[in-house]
Short mmCIF file of C-alpha atoms and ligand atoms in Angstrom, two decimals:
data_model
loop_
_atom_site.label_atom_id
_atom_site.label_comp_id
_atom_site.label_asym_id
_atom_site.label_seq_id
_atom_site.Cartn_x
_atom_site.Cartn_y
_atom_site.Cartn_z
CA MET A 29 61.08 66.30 -29.25
CA GLU A 30 61.28 66.19 -25.32
CA GLY A 31 59.86 67.05 -21.91
CA LYS A 32 56.47 66.46 -23.30
CA LYS A 33 53.53 64.36 -22.31
CA ILE A 34 52.08 62.05 -24.91
CA LEU A 35 48.87 60.29 -25.10
CA ILE A 36 49.10 57.27 -27.84
CA THR A 37 46.23 55.06 -29.23
CA GLY A 38 46.87 52.07 -31.06
CA GLY A 39 50.14 51.92 -28.97
CA THR A 40 50.44 48.04 -29.81
CA GLY A 41 49.62 48.26 -33.30
CA GLN A 42 51.70 48.52 -36.43
CA VAL A 43 51.56 52.32 -36.83
CA ALA A 44 51.71 53.48 -33.04
CA ARG A 45 53.89 51.44 -31.44
CA PRO A 46 57.36 52.33 -32.90
CA VAL A 47 56.31 55.76 -32.45
CA ALA A 48 55.84 55.35 -28.99
CA GLU A 49 58.65 53.70 -28.53
CA ALA A 50 60.85 56.36 -30.18
CA LEU A 51 58.83 59.21 -28.30
CA ALA A 52 59.52 57.30 -25.14
CA VAL A 53 63.23 57.93 -25.07
CA ARG A 54 62.77 61.79 -24.12
CA ASN A 55 59.06 62.30 -23.32
CA GLU A 56 56.44 60.75 -20.61
CA VAL A 57 54.47 58.38 -23.09
CA TRP A 58 50.86 56.99 -22.16
CA CYS A 59 49.44 54.13 -23.90
CA LEU A 60 45.67 54.00 -24.15
CA GLY A 61 44.66 49.71 -24.98
CA ARG A 62 42.85 46.58 -24.11
CA PHE A 63 46.31 44.82 -24.92
CA GLY A 64 44.97 41.78 -25.25
CA THR A 65 48.13 40.05 -27.38
CA PRO A 66 49.93 38.60 -24.40
CA GLY A 67 52.84 40.38 -23.74
CA SER A 68 52.34 43.79 -25.41
CA GLU A 69 51.47 45.93 -22.04
CA ARG A 70 54.45 44.48 -20.78
CA ALA A 71 56.84 45.06 -23.71
CA LEU A 72 55.53 49.00 -23.59
CA ALA A 73 56.36 49.44 -19.66
CA GLU A 74 59.76 47.87 -20.70
CA ARG A 75 60.19 50.77 -22.74
CA GLY A 76 59.26 53.25 -19.91
CA ILE A 77 55.52 53.69 -21.03
CA THR A 78 52.34 53.82 -19.01
CA THR A 79 49.78 51.60 -19.87
CA ARG A 80 46.19 52.14 -19.20
CA TYR A 81 43.47 49.89 -20.31
CA TRP A 82 40.80 51.30 -22.65
CA ASP A 83 38.49 50.48 -24.86
CA LEU A 84 37.21 52.37 -28.00
CA SER A 85 34.07 50.49 -27.78
CA ASP A 86 33.27 52.03 -24.36
CA GLY A 87 31.32 55.43 -25.14
CA SER A 88 30.77 55.67 -21.26
CA PRO A 89 31.35 58.90 -19.46
CA THR A 90 33.37 56.73 -17.12
CA ALA A 91 35.71 55.00 -20.15
CA LEU A 92 38.80 57.77 -19.59
CA ALA A 93 38.31 57.77 -15.48
CA ASP A 94 42.03 56.64 -15.27
CA VAL A 95 43.61 58.80 -16.92
CA PRO A 96 44.92 62.50 -16.44
CA ARG A 97 44.10 64.99 -18.72
CA ASP A 98 47.37 66.89 -18.91
CA PHE A 99 48.80 65.66 -22.14
CA THR A 100 50.82 68.22 -24.32
CA HIS A 101 50.36 65.83 -27.78
CA VAL A 102 47.81 63.07 -28.28
CA LEU A 103 48.15 60.49 -31.42
CA HIS A 104 45.13 58.86 -31.59
CA ALA A 105 45.49 55.27 -34.26
CA ALA A 106 43.55 53.03 -32.42
CA VAL A 107 40.67 51.75 -34.64
CA ARG A 108 37.42 49.44 -34.95
CA ARG A 109 38.18 48.01 -38.23
CA GLY A 110 34.48 46.67 -38.22
CA GLU A 111 35.64 42.95 -39.46
CA ASP A 112 31.96 42.42 -37.66
CA GLY A 113 30.35 44.04 -40.83
CA ASP A 114 28.71 46.07 -38.04
CA PHE A 115 28.56 49.33 -39.85
CA ASP A 116 26.63 51.17 -36.65
CA ALA A 117 29.27 49.65 -34.23
CA ALA A 118 32.14 50.84 -36.08
CA VAL A 119 30.86 54.38 -36.73
CA GLU A 120 29.63 54.93 -33.07
CA ALA A 121 33.12 53.45 -31.30
CA ASN A 122 35.56 55.04 -33.74
CA ALA A 123 33.18 58.51 -33.59
CA VAL A 124 32.48 58.43 -30.12
CA ALA A 125 36.13 57.57 -28.96
CA THR A 126 37.77 60.12 -31.26
CA GLY A 127 35.36 63.27 -29.45
CA ALA A 128 35.97 61.53 -25.63
CA LEU A 129 39.24 61.77 -26.29
CA MET A 130 39.58 65.09 -27.33
CA HIS A 131 37.25 66.29 -24.48
CA HIS A 132 39.32 65.06 -22.31
CA CYS A 133 42.72 66.31 -23.87
CA ARG A 134 41.22 69.63 -24.66
CA THR A 135 44.24 71.93 -22.97
CA ALA A 136 46.73 69.48 -25.50
CA ASP A 137 48.81 71.44 -27.96
CA ALA A 138 47.92 69.16 -30.85
CA PHE A 139 45.87 66.31 -31.41
CA LEU A 140 46.85 63.95 -34.32
CA TYR A 141 44.18 61.47 -36.02
CA VAL A 142 45.32 58.72 -37.87
CA SER A 143 42.41 58.61 -40.80
CA THR A 144 42.84 56.40 -44.13
CA GLY A 145 43.21 56.83 -48.09
CA ALA A 146 40.55 54.21 -48.08
CA VAL A 147 38.29 57.37 -47.71
CA TYR A 148 38.48 58.75 -51.24
CA ALA A 149 36.06 57.76 -54.18
CA ARG A 150 37.57 54.97 -56.34
CA GLN A 151 39.10 56.64 -59.45
CA THR A 152 41.78 55.45 -62.08
CA LEU A 153 43.55 52.97 -60.68
CA ASP A 154 46.80 55.04 -60.52
CA HIS A 155 45.18 58.43 -59.64
CA PRO A 156 47.19 60.58 -57.39
CA TYR A 157 44.38 61.36 -54.93
CA ARG A 158 44.78 64.86 -53.43
CA GLU A 159 43.08 65.71 -50.29
CA GLY A 160 39.72 67.65 -51.89
CA ASP A 161 39.27 64.61 -53.93
CA PRO A 162 35.28 63.25 -53.84
CA LEU A 163 35.21 60.75 -50.83
CA ASP A 164 32.74 57.92 -50.91
CA GLY A 165 33.44 55.47 -48.04
CA VAL A 166 33.48 52.07 -50.24
CA ALA A 167 35.76 49.10 -49.15
CA ASP A 168 34.15 45.85 -50.72
CA TRP A 169 37.00 44.09 -49.27
CA LEU A 170 36.16 45.63 -45.36
CA PRO A 171 32.84 47.79 -46.10
CA PRO A 172 32.62 49.33 -42.39
CA TYR A 173 36.46 50.42 -42.15
CA PRO A 174 36.30 53.75 -44.41
CA VAL A 175 32.49 54.91 -43.27
CA ALA A 176 33.93 54.38 -39.38
CA LYS A 177 36.89 56.58 -40.66
CA ILE A 178 34.93 59.13 -42.50
CA ALA A 179 32.56 59.31 -39.40
CA ALA A 180 35.69 59.42 -37.21
CA GLU A 181 37.11 62.03 -39.58
CA GLY A 182 33.93 64.21 -39.09
CA ALA A 183 34.26 63.88 -35.39
CA ALA A 184 37.48 65.21 -35.01
CA ARG A 185 37.43 68.24 -37.53
CA ALA A 186 34.11 69.40 -35.20
CA PHE A 187 35.72 68.71 -31.68
CA ALA A 188 39.01 70.21 -33.10
CA ARG A 189 36.43 73.98 -33.80
CA VAL A 190 34.42 73.72 -30.98
CA LEU A 191 37.23 73.06 -28.44
CA GLY A 192 40.06 74.82 -29.97
CA LEU A 193 42.48 72.63 -30.04
CA PRO A 194 44.59 72.52 -32.79
CA THR A 195 44.19 68.80 -34.74
CA THR A 196 45.55 67.04 -37.86
CA VAL A 197 43.91 64.58 -39.75
CA ALA A 198 46.59 62.29 -41.29
CA ARG A 199 45.28 59.99 -43.91
CA LEU A 200 47.72 56.69 -43.75
CA ASN A 201 48.42 54.93 -46.83
CA ILE A 202 50.54 51.90 -46.14
CA ALA A 203 52.47 51.54 -43.32
CA TYR A 204 55.39 49.19 -43.75
CA GLY A 205 58.72 48.68 -41.94
CA PRO A 206 60.83 46.37 -39.54
CA GLY A 207 58.14 46.65 -36.62
CA GLY A 208 54.83 44.63 -35.90
CA TYR A 209 54.00 42.52 -38.57
CA GLY A 210 55.83 44.46 -41.02
CA GLY A 211 52.71 45.90 -42.74
CA VAL A 212 51.08 45.01 -46.21
CA PRO A 213 53.83 44.17 -48.02
CA MET A 214 54.70 41.10 -45.86
CA LEU A 215 51.40 40.29 -45.28
CA TYR A 216 51.75 39.50 -49.31
CA PHE A 217 54.69 38.05 -48.48
CA ARG A 218 52.99 35.67 -46.02
CA ARG A 219 50.70 34.26 -48.76
CA MET A 220 53.75 33.66 -51.15
CA LEU A 221 55.23 31.57 -48.54
CA ALA A 222 52.19 29.56 -48.33
CA GLY A 223 51.40 29.14 -52.18
CA GLU A 224 48.11 31.51 -51.29
CA PRO A 225 46.60 33.78 -54.33
CA ILE A 226 46.83 37.08 -54.29
CA PRO A 227 43.98 38.78 -56.17
CA VAL A 228 44.89 41.82 -58.28
CA PRO A 229 42.96 43.74 -61.12
CA ALA A 230 42.26 41.56 -64.43
CA SER A 231 43.81 44.82 -65.93
CA GLY A 232 46.66 47.03 -64.45
CA GLN A 233 47.39 47.02 -60.76
CA ASN A 234 46.64 48.66 -57.48
CA TRP A 235 48.34 51.33 -56.81
CA CYS A 236 49.69 52.65 -53.19
CA SER A 237 52.51 55.18 -51.18
CA PRO A 238 54.26 52.97 -48.93
CA LEU A 239 55.58 55.08 -45.89
CA HIS A 240 58.03 53.19 -43.76
CA THR A 241 58.26 53.20 -40.58
CA ASP A 242 61.67 55.38 -40.31
CA ASP A 243 59.42 58.57 -42.12
CA LEU A 244 56.53 57.32 -40.31
CA VAL A 245 57.94 58.05 -36.63
CA ARG A 246 60.09 60.95 -37.53
CA GLN A 247 57.07 62.36 -39.04
CA VAL A 248 54.45 62.62 -36.39
CA PRO A 249 56.47 65.53 -34.41
CA LEU A 250 56.12 67.38 -37.44
CA LEU A 251 52.32 66.54 -38.04
CA TRP A 252 51.57 68.12 -34.33
CA GLU A 253 53.66 71.15 -35.74
CA VAL A 254 50.89 71.78 -38.65
CA ALA A 255 47.81 71.28 -36.49
CA ALA A 256 45.55 73.84 -36.71
CA VAL A 257 41.95 74.80 -35.11
CA ARG A 258 40.45 74.31 -38.53
CA ALA A 259 41.67 70.64 -38.77
CA THR A 260 44.79 70.44 -41.12
CA VAL A 261 43.70 67.77 -43.21
CA VAL A 262 46.61 65.85 -45.40
CA ASN A 263 47.96 62.53 -47.12
CA TRP A 264 50.57 60.70 -45.34
CA GLY A 265 52.38 58.56 -47.63
CA GLY A 266 55.44 57.92 -48.89
CA ASP A 267 57.31 60.58 -51.73
CA GLU A 268 56.79 57.38 -54.43
CA ALA A 269 53.94 55.68 -55.90
CA VAL A 270 54.52 52.09 -55.72
CA GLY A 271 52.47 49.44 -58.23
CA ILE A 272 51.34 46.60 -56.02
CA THR A 273 52.34 44.04 -58.53
CA ASP A 274 55.32 45.65 -58.92
CA CYS A 275 55.72 45.44 -55.16
CA VAL A 276 55.13 41.85 -55.51
CA ARG A 277 57.75 41.00 -58.08
CA GLU A 278 60.09 43.06 -56.37
CA LEU A 279 60.40 40.38 -53.31
CA GLU A 280 59.99 37.50 -55.97
CA ARG A 281 63.37 39.37 -57.02
CA LEU A 282 64.56 39.72 -53.16
CA THR A 283 63.64 36.33 -52.25
CA GLY A 284 63.24 33.99 -55.17
CA VAL A 285 59.97 33.23 -54.14
CA ALA A 286 57.30 33.54 -56.70
CA PRO A 287 54.16 34.51 -56.12
CA ARG A 288 50.51 33.49 -57.61
CA LEU A 289 48.75 36.77 -59.40
CA VAL A 290 44.67 35.77 -59.54
CA PRO A 291 42.60 38.38 -61.47
CA SER A 292 40.11 39.15 -59.27
CA GLU A 293 36.48 41.30 -59.02
CA VAL A 294 37.77 42.02 -55.32
CA THR A 295 41.16 43.06 -54.60
CA ARG A 296 42.51 45.11 -51.55
CA GLU A 297 42.44 48.73 -53.21
CA THR A 298 44.90 50.80 -52.51
CA TYR A 299 45.82 54.59 -53.33
CA ALA A 300 48.35 56.54 -54.47
CA PHE A 301 48.65 59.97 -53.21
CA ASP A 302 49.44 63.03 -54.54
CA ALA A 303 51.94 64.45 -51.92
CA THR A 304 52.23 68.19 -52.49
CA LEU A 305 50.47 69.31 -49.49
CA ARG A 306 52.24 66.51 -47.10
CA ARG A 307 55.53 68.07 -49.08
CA GLU A 308 54.48 71.44 -48.21
CA LEU A 309 53.95 71.20 -44.86
CA ILE A 310 56.40 68.51 -43.37
CA GLY A 311 58.98 68.08 -46.13
CA ASP A 312 60.33 65.02 -48.09
CA CYS A 313 60.51 61.41 -47.44
CA THR A 314 63.94 60.07 -46.84
CA VAL A 315 63.29 56.16 -47.18
CA ASP A 316 63.64 54.22 -50.85
CA TRP A 317 60.79 52.04 -51.38
CA ARG A 318 63.22 49.19 -52.88
CA ASP A 319 65.57 49.96 -50.04
CA GLY A 320 62.84 49.40 -47.42
CA LEU A 321 61.38 46.65 -48.52
CA ARG A 322 64.72 44.55 -48.65
CA ARG A 323 65.32 46.03 -44.77
CA THR A 324 61.73 45.07 -43.97
CA LEU A 325 61.98 41.48 -45.07
CA ALA A 326 65.74 41.32 -43.78
CA ALA A 327 63.94 42.34 -40.14
CA HIS A 328 61.06 39.46 -40.62
CA HIS A 329 62.63 36.28 -43.40
CA PRO A 330 66.27 37.33 -43.09
CA ASP A 331 66.53 33.21 -44.30
CA ARG A 332 64.58 34.35 -47.56
CA LEU A 333 66.71 36.97 -48.34
CA LEU A 334 69.04 35.99 -51.49
CA PRO A 335 72.04 37.52 -51.37
CA ALA A 336 72.60 40.80 -53.29
CA PRO A 337 74.35 40.50 -56.67
CA GLY A 338 78.19 40.66 -56.15
CA ALA A 339 77.40 40.47 -52.39
N1 LIG B 10 48.19 49.87 -41.24
C1 LIG B 10 48.40 50.82 -42.51
O1 LIG B 10 48.98 50.66 -43.35
C2 LIG B 10 47.30 51.84 -42.19
C3 LIG B 10 47.05 52.29 -43.32
C4 LIG B 10 46.06 53.03 -43.35
C5 LIG B 10 45.68 53.77 -42.02
N2 LIG B 10 45.59 53.07 -41.12
C6 LIG B 10 45.29 53.59 -39.50
O2 LIG B 10 46.38 53.70 -38.53
C7 LIG B 10 46.12 53.02 -37.26
C8 LIG B 10 46.61 52.62 -37.39
O3 LIG B 10 46.80 50.99 -37.62
P1 LIG B 10 47.91 49.87 -37.94
O4 LIG B 10 47.77 49.14 -38.50
O5 LIG B 10 48.82 50.14 -36.56
O6 LIG B 10 46.33 48.60 -36.78
P2 LIG B 10 46.87 47.27 -35.64
O7 LIG B 10 48.36 47.32 -35.93
O8 LIG B 10 45.89 46.60 -36.52
O9 LIG B 10 46.69 47.95 -34.25
C9 LIG B 10 45.00 48.36 -34.27
C10 LIG B 10 45.61 48.93 -32.54
O10 LIG B 10 43.84 49.42 -32.67
C11 LIG B 10 44.01 49.34 -30.89
N3 LIG B 10 42.70 48.80 -30.88
C12 LIG B 10 42.08 48.08 -31.65
N4 LIG B 10 40.22 47.89 -30.98
C13 LIG B 10 40.52 48.44 -29.58
C14 LIG B 10 39.26 48.80 -29.01
N5 LIG B 10 38.21 48.22 -28.81
N6 LIG B 10 40.06 49.61 -28.14
C15 LIG B 10 41.09 49.90 -27.92
N7 LIG B 10 42.23 49.92 -28.58
C16 LIG B 10 42.13 49.12 -29.88
C17 LIG B 10 44.78 47.79 -30.66
O11 LIG B 10 45.03 47.81 -29.86
P3 LIG B 10 44.53 46.94 -28.15
O12 LIG B 10 44.17 45.28 -29.52
O13 LIG B 10 45.68 45.93 -27.30
O14 LIG B 10 43.21 46.92 -27.73
C18 LIG B 10 46.04 48.16 -31.59
O15 LIG B 10 46.97 48.92 -30.92
C19 LIG B 10 44.80 53.36 -37.51
O16 LIG B 10 43.62 54.05 -37.47
C20 LIG B 10 44.26 52.78 -39.36
O17 LIG B 10 43.02 52.83 -39.47
C21 LIG B 10 46.31 52.15 -41.06
#
């Protein structure tokens, strides 16, 4: 992709920052955010990215006053997750910001809203969730989060149709890789290093379809290509379903650091995806999860990685 004018929210985050940096090589990229982390705005500027202050929770008509309208592509990844427990504020902020951005950029070729697999109603731990599966917005580990994401999905679908703006709603699985904090696997590894418990289900294990940054970055333009006015809703994960406990055990195998797995009522629920639709629309992934995990560890904790057998 080259020569496009691209607007990205959440550009300081785990998901969108590597996308912004990759696209900035051949396109004009703008990022909106609060840039509260010292140095985060400068780091983007050093990659040639234009930044503007924008607070997703500011639903006022002037919130986007400093932002041009002539973007060809939009990636909306910023989120107010609702860590403060305020459902209403999370729904209001995420839904209104999505609608306001779409309205502002209504002449774009494509809009991509990053949603989450956490919108699905829990079935069995290893159920491969399909796009048409029931939703319920229940997550004991962060209750407002999936409710707000369902609300924002609804806003995205409505504005796509009303404005005639081709849109993709991509329900992201676990994104991980060398950038940012490394994603959920590195959160677990940090717990392992600190000797902290990792809550796991009393029987079985949680499953996920982790998506490595290399695939994620490559797939963003492909998700824009399949955007439609009747919004395309698609699961966005890796090709392989991986057990979280298996993932933690793989981290142990690679580093020798033992996890403290503690059976618990409340665990960080994750979801294995049925990847059929995503594969039909944008093709296969390229990164094997064990290789991706080893490369992520090598970037974040090189001193902890044991030599490969025979090396
Ligand atoms: N990471 C995953 O594995 C995963 C899985 C499923 C879905 N998702 C979805 O992917 C998207 C990105 O997640 P992430 O993991 O990259 O998040 P993250 O690393 O926690 O970053 C959050 C981003 O949102 C921005 N943000 C937060 N509050 C904001 C506000 N009030 N106004 C403007 N920007 C705000 C932050 O920018 P500033 O702080 O600079 O404002 C930051 O860039 C989210 O929509 C999330 O629901 C992520």
